[in-house]
Coordinates of C-alpha atoms in Angstrom, one line a residue:
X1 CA 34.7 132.1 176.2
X2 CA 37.0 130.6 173.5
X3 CA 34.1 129.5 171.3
X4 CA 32.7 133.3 171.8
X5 CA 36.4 134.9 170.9
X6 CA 36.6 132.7 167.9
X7 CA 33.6 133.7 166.8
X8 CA 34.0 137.1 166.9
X9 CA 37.4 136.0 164.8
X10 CA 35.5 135.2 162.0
X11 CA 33.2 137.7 162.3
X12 CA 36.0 140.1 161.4
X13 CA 37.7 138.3 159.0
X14 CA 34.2 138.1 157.6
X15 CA 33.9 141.9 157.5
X16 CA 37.4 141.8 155.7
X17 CA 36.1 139.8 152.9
X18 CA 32.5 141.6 152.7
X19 CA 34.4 145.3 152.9
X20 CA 37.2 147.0 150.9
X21 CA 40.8 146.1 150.9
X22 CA 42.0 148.4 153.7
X23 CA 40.0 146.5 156.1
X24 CA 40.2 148.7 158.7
X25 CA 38.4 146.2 161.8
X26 CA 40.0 143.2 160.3
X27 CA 43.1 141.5 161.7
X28 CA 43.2 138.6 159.2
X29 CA 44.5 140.6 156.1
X30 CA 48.3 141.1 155.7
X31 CA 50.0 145.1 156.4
X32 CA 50.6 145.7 152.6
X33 CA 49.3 148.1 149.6
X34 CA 45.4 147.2 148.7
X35 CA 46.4 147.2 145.5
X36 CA 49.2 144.1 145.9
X37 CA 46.8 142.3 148.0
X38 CA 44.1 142.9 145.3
X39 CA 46.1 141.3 142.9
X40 CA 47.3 138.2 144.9
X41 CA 43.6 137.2 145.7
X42 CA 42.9 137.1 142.4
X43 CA 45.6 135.3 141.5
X44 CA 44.8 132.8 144.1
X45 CA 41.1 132.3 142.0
X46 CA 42.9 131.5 139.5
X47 CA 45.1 128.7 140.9
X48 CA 41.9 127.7 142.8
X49 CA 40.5 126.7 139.4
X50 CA 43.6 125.1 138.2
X51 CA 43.8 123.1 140.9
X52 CA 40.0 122.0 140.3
X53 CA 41.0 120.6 136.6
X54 CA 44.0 118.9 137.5
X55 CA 41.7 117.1 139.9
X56 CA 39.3 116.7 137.2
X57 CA 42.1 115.5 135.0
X58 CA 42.7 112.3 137.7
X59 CA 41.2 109.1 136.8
X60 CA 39.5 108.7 139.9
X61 CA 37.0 111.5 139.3
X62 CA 36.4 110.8 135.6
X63 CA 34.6 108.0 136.6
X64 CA 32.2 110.6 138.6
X65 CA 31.6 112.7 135.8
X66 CA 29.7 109.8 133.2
X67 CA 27.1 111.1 135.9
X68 CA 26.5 114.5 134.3
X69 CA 24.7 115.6 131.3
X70 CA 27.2 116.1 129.3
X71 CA 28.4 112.3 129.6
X72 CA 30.3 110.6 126.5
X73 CA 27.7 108.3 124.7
X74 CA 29.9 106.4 123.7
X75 CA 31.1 104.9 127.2
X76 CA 28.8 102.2 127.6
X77 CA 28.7 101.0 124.4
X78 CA 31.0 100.0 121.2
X79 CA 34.9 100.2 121.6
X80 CA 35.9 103.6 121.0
X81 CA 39.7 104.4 119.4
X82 CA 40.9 107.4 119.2
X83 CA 44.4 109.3 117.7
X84 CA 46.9 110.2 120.9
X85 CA 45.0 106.6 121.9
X86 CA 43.0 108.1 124.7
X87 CA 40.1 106.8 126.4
X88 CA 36.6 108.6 126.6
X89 CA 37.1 108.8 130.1
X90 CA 40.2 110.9 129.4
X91 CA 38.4 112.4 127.0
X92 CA 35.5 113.6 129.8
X93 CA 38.2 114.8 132.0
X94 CA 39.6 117.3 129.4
X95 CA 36.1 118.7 128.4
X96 CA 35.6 119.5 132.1
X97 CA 39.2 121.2 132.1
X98 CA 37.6 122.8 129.2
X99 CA 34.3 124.2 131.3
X100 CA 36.7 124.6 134.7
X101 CA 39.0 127.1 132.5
X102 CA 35.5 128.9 130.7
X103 CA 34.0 129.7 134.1
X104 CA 37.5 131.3 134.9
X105 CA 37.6 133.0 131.9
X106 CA 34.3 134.0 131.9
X107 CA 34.7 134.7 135.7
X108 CA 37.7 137.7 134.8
X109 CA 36.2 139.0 131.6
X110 CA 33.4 139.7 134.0
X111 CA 35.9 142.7 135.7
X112 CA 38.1 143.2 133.0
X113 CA 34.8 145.2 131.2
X114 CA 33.5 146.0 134.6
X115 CA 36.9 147.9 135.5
X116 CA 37.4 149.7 132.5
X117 CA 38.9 153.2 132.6
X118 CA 38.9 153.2 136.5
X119 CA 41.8 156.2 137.4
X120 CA 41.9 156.1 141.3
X121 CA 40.4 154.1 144.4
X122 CA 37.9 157.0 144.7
X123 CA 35.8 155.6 141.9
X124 CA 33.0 153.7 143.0
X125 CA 34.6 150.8 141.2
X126 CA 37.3 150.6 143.0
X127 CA 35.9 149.2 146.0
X128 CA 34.6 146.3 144.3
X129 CA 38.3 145.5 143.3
X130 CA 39.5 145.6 146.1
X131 CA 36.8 144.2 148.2
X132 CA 33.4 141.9 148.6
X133 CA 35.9 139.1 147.9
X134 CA 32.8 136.5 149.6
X135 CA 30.3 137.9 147.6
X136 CA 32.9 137.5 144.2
X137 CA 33.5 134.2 145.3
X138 CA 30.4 133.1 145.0
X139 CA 29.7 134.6 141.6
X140 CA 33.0 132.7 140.9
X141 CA 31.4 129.3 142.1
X142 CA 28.1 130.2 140.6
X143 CA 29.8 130.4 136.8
X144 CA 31.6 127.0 137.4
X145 CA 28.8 125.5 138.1
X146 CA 26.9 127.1 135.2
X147 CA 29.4 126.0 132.8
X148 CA 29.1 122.5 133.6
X149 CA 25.4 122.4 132.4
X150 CA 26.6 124.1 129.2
X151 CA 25.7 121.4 126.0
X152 CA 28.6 119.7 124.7
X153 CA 27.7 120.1 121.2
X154 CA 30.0 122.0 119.1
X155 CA 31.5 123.7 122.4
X156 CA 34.6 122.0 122.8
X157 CA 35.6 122.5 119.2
X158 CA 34.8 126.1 119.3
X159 CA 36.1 127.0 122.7
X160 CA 39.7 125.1 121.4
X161 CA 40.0 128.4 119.0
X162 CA 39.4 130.9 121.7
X163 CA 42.4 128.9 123.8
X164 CA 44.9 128.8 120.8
X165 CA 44.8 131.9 120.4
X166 CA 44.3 133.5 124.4
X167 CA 47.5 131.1 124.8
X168 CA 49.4 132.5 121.7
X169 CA 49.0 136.1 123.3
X170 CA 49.9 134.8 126.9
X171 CA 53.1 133.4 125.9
X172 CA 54.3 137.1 124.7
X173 CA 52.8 138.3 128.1
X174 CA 55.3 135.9 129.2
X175 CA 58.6 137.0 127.6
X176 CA 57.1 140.2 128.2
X177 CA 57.8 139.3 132.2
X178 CA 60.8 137.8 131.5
X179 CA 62.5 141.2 129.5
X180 CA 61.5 143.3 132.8
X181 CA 62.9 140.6 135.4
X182 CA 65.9 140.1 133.6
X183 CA 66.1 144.5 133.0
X184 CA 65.1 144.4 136.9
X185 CA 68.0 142.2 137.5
X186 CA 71.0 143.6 135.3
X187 CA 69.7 146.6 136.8
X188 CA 70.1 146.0 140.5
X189 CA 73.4 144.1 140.4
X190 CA 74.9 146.9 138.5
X191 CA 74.2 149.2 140.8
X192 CA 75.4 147.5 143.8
X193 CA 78.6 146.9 142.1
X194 CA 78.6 151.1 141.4
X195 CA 77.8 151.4 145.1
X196 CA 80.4 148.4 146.6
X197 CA 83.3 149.2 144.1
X198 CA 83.2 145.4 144.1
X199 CA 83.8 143.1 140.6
X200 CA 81.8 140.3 142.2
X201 CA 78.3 141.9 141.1
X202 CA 79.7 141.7 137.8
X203 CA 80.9 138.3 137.9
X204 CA 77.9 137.2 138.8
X205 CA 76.1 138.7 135.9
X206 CA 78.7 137.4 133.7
X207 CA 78.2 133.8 135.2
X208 CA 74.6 133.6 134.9
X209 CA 74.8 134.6 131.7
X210 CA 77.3 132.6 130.5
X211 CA 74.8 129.7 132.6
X212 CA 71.8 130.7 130.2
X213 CA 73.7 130.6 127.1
X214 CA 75.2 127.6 127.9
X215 CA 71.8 125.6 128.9
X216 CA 70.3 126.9 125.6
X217 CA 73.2 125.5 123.1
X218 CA 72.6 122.3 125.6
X219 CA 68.5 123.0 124.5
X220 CA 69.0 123.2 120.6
X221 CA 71.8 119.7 120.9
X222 CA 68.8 118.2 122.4
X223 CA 65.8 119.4 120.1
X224 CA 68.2 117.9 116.8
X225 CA 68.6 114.2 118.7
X226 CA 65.3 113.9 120.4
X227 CA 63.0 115.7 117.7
X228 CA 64.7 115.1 114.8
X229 CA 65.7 111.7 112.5
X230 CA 68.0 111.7 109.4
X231 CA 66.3 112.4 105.6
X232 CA 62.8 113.6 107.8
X233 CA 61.4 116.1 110.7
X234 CA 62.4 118.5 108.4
X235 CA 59.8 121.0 110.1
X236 CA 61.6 120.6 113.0
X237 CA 65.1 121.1 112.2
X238 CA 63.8 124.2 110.4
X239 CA 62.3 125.6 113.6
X240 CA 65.3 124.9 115.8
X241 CA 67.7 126.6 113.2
X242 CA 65.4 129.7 112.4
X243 CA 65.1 130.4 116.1
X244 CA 69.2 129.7 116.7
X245 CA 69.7 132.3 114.5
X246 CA 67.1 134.8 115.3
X247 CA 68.1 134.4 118.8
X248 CA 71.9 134.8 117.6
X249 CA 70.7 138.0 115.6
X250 CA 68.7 139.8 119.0
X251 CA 72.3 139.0 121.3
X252 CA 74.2 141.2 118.8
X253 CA 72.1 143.8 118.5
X254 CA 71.5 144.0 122.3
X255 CA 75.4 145.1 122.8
X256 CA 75.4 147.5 119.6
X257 CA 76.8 150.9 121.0
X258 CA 74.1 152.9 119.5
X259 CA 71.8 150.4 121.8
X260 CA 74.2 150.8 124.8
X261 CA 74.0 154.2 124.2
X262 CA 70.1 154.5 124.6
X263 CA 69.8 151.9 127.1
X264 CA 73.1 151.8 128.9
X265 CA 71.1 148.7 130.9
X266 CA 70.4 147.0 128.0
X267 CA 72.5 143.7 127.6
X268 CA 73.6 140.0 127.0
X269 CA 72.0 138.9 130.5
X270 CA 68.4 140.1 128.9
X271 CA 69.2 138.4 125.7
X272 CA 70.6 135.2 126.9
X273 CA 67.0 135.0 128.9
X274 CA 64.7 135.4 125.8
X275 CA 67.4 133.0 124.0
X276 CA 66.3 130.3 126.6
X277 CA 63.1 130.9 126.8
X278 CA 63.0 131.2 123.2
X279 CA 64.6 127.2 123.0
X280 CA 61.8 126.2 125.6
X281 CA 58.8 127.3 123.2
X282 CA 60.7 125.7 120.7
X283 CA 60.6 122.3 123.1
X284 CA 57.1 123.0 123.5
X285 CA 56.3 123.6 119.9
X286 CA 58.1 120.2 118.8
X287 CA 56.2 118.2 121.7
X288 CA 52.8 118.8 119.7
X289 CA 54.2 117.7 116.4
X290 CA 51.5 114.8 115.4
X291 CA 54.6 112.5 113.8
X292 CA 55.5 109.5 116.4
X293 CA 59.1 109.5 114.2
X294 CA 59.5 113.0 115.3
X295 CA 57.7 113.6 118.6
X296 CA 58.8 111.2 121.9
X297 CA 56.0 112.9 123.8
X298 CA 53.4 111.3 121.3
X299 CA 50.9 109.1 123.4
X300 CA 50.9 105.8 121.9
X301 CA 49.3 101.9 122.5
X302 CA 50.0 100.1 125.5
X303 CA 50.4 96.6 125.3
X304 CA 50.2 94.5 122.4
X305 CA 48.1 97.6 120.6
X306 CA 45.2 97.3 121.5
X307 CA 42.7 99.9 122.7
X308 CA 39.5 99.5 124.9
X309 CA 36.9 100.9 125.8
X310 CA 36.5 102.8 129.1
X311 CA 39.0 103.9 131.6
X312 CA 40.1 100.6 132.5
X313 CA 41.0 99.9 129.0
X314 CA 44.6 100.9 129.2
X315 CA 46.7 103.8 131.4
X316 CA 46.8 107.5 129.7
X317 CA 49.4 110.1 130.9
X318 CA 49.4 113.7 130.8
X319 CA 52.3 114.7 132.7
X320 CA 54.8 114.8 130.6
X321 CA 57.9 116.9 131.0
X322 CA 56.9 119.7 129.0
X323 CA 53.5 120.1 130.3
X324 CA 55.1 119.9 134.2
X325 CA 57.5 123.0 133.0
X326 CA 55.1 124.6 131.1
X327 CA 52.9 124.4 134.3
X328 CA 55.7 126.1 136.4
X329 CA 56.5 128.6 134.0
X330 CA 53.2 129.8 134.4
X331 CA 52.5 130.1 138.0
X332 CA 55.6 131.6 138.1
X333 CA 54.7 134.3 135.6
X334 CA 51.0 134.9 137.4
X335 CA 52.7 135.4 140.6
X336 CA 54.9 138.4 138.7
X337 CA 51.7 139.7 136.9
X338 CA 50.7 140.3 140.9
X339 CA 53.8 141.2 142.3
X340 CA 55.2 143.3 139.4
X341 CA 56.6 146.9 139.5
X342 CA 59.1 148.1 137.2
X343 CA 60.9 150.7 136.1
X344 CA 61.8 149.2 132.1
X345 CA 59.9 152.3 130.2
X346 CA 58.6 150.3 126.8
X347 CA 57.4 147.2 129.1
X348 CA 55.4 149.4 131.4
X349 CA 53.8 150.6 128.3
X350 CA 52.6 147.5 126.6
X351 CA 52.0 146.0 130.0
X352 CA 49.8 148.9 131.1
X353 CA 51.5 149.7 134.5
X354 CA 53.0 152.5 136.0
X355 CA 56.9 153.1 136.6
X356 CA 58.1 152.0 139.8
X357 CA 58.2 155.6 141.7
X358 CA 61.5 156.4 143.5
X359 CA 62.5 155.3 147.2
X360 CA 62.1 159.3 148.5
X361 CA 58.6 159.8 146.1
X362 CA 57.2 156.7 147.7
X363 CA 57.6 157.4 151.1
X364 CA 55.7 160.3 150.9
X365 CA 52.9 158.8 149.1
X366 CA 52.6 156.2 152.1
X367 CA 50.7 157.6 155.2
X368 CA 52.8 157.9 157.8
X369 CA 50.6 155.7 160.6
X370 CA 50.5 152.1 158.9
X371 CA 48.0 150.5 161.1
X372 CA 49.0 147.0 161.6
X373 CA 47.6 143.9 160.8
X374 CA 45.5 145.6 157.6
X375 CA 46.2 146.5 154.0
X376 CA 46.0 150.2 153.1
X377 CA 45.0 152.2 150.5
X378 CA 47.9 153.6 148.1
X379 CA 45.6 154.1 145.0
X380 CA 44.0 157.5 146.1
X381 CA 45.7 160.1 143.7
X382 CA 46.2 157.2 140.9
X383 CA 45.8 153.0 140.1
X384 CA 49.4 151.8 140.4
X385 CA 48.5 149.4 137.5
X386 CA 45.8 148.6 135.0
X387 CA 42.1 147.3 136.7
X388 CA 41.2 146.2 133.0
X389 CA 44.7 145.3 131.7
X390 CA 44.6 142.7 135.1
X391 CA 42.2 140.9 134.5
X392 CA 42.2 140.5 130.5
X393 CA 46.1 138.9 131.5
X394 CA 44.2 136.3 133.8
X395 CA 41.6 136.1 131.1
X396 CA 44.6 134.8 128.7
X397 CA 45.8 132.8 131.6
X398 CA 43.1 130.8 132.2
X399 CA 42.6 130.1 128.6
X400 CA 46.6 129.1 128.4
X401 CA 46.7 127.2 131.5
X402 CA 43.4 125.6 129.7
X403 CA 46.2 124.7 126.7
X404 CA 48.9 123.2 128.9
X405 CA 46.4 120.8 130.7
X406 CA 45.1 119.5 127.4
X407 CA 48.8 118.9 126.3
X408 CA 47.2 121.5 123.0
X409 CA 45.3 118.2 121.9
X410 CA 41.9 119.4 119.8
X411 CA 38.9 117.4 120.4
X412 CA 37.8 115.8 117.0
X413 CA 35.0 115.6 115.2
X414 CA 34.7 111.6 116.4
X415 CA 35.3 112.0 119.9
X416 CA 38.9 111.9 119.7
X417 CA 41.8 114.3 121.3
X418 CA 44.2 114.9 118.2
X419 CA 47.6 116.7 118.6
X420 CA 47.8 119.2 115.2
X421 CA 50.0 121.2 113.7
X422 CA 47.9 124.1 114.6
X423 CA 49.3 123.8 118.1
X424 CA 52.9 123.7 116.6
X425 CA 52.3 126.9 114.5
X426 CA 51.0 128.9 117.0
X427 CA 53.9 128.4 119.4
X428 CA 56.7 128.7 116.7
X429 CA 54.3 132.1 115.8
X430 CA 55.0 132.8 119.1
X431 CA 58.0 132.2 119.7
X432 CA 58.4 134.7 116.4
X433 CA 57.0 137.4 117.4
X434 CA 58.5 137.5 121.3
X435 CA 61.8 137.9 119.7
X436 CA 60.3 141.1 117.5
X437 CA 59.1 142.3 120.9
X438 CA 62.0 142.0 122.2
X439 CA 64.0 143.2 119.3
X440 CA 61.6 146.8 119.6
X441 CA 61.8 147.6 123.2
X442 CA 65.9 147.6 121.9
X443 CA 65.5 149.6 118.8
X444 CA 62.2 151.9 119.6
X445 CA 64.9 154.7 121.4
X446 CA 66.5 154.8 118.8
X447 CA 63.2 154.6 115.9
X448 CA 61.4 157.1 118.0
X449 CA 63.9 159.5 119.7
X450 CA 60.9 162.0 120.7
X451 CA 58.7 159.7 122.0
X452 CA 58.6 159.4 125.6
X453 CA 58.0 155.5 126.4
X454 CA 56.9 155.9 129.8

């Protein structure tokens, strides 16, 4: 009897992952919009693949992959030395990182084509969002294994490129989600201290972003001792004190009346956020400069200097600090891309979502029999966010998470992983042009009175 109940377990949670999101006979899917649980599963593809490459990345099953096609010829033979001073086995872990993040890539370009210009869950489309998650799985499973047969030839080289510059546009997604968490926040504390008649809402905002301010002066003290050496690193200093003062430059104009005017929300807690943040591309940029005087992250000899062969030639290590934060920031920031709604007008625009609809509008919407134990549909009338615009931001996740795995290192024309100042660039670029963003969802009320954002 119990094997004969469990079965008929699976065989509804089966029909949950073979139908659509609503999953009307299945008890195994969560009471919640199709639409959010949509998202999530997705989401959870994509840290199935990253946890693949970090395994990949583990010295244990580097020595497993000399087995496949694509092995480096050089392993069994003459001594191999590379710049950053790692190991061909090292070297065969990041080229499968490099296939592992393709196949995801691949994987969401896939849908973000396939669900272009879909306008409600009555299109035909729509039910392959939000459902035949077994049968997606296994044309997720299919590509991975595909892209490990791909030839190693010029591949690695090329594919670098397309993750520079998916992670360049990623990192302004990023701030992006940081402007409409912090809006989301100021937001919601000032209106429970309009609702309590209590000052503690506000101290609370002024604390925190007093906090932020505080840890990014701490951020730049640290940058000038750590990445920085008297009469050289001049590139560096020059980042750090460019940034401190474009980030000085956004905080004033956030609390300009004529901007408090527009956006009466608008204020130093969003601006000490992006200042941070700012300072923590800046940490990231630095860590990629290829100058040992400048850069303490540099991987260097072990022992007396010398550098052999193989994976038992000498220890390599990945994790360093920025590439463990860099790695939190961005689950964090996936799990927002899932969970999102907002109400910041000139976000929802360049993110391609809709404004999140009032408490009276939404109840409405919402039938009024919830059955539980299933998802149901809330996109019949209209998608509550972009099909398309999804998956192109995991597309540009997988190709950044593919980035902070590698530590930015390009594979050379010899075989070697080599930390450039292309990497540095791009981030500083970066870093640039989040605080323009930034700068223009302050200053585009004001530009473009007429223009409705929303």
């Amino acid at each position: 009897m119990g094997a004969c109940l469990g079965a008929c377990s699976l065989l509804s949670c089966a029909s949950c992952l073979c139908g659509s999101a609503p999953c009307i006979l299945c008890s195994c899917c969560p009471c919640s919009h199709s639409s959010t649980l949509s998202r999530l599963i997705f989401t959870a593809f994509l840290f199935l693949g990253v946890l693949v490459s970090v395994i990949m990345l583990s010295p244990g099953v580097e020595g497993q992959l000399y087995k496949l096609p694509w092995v480096c010829e050089e392993a069994a033979g003459s001594p191999v030395v590379l710049q950053g001073h790692i190991d061909c086995g090292s070297l065969l872990g990041h080229r499968a990182v490099y296939r592992m993040c393709f196949a995801m890539a691949a994987f969401f370009f896939l849908f973000t084509l396939l669900m272009t210009c879909v306008r409600s869950s009555r299109d035909p489309r729509a039910a392959i969002q939000n459902g035949f998650w077994f049968f997606k799985f296994l044309v997720f499973v299919g590509i991975t294994v595909g892209a490990f047969y791909i030839p190693d030839g010029s591949f690695s080289n090329i594919w670098f490129y397309f993750g520079v510059a998916g992670s360049f546009v990623f990192l302004l997604v990023q701030l992006l989600l940081l402007i409409d968490f912090a809006h989301s926040w100021n937001q919601r504390w000032l209106n429970k201290a309009e609702k309590s008649d209590s000052r503690t809402w506000y101290a609370g905002l002024f604390f925190f972003t007093l906090l932020f301010y505080a840890l990014s002066i701490v951020a730049v003290a640290l940058l000038f001792i750590y990445y920085t050496q008297p009469g050289a690193c001049y590139e560096g200093k020059v980042f750090i004190s460019l940034n401190l003062i474009f980030c000085f430059c956004v905080s004033i104009v956030a609390v300009l009346p004529k901007v408090q005017d527009a956006q009466p929300s608008s204020g130093l807690l969003q601006a000490s956020v992006i200042t941070l943040y700012t300072m923590f591309v800046t940490w990231l940029a630095l860590s990629n400069v290829p100058d040992r005087k400048c850069n303490p992250n540099l991987l260097t000899h072990f022992g007396n200097g010398t550098v052999l062969a193989g994976p038992e030639g000498y220890e390599t290590q990945w994790w360093d600090a920025p590439s463990i934060v860099g790695l939190i920031v961005f689950i964090l920031c996936t799990l927002f891309i899932s969970l999102r709604s907002s109400d910041h007008r000139q976000v929802n625009s360049l993110m391609q979502t809709e404004e999140c609809p009032p408490v009276l509008e939404a109840t409405q919407q919402q039938p009024v029999e919830v059955c539980e134990g299933r998802a149901f549909d809330n996109e019949q009338d209209s998608v509550t966010y972009s099909y398309s615009f999804f998956h192109f931001c995991l597309v540009l996740a997988s190709l950044h998470v593919m980035m902070t795995l590698t530590n930015w290192y390009r594979p050379g024309e010899t075989r070697k992983m080599i930390s450039t100042w292309t990497a540095v660039w791009v981030k500083i670029c970066a870093s640039w042009a989040g605080l323009l963003l930034y700068l223009w969802t302050l200053v585009a009320p004001l530009l473009l009175p007429n223009r409705d954002f929303s």
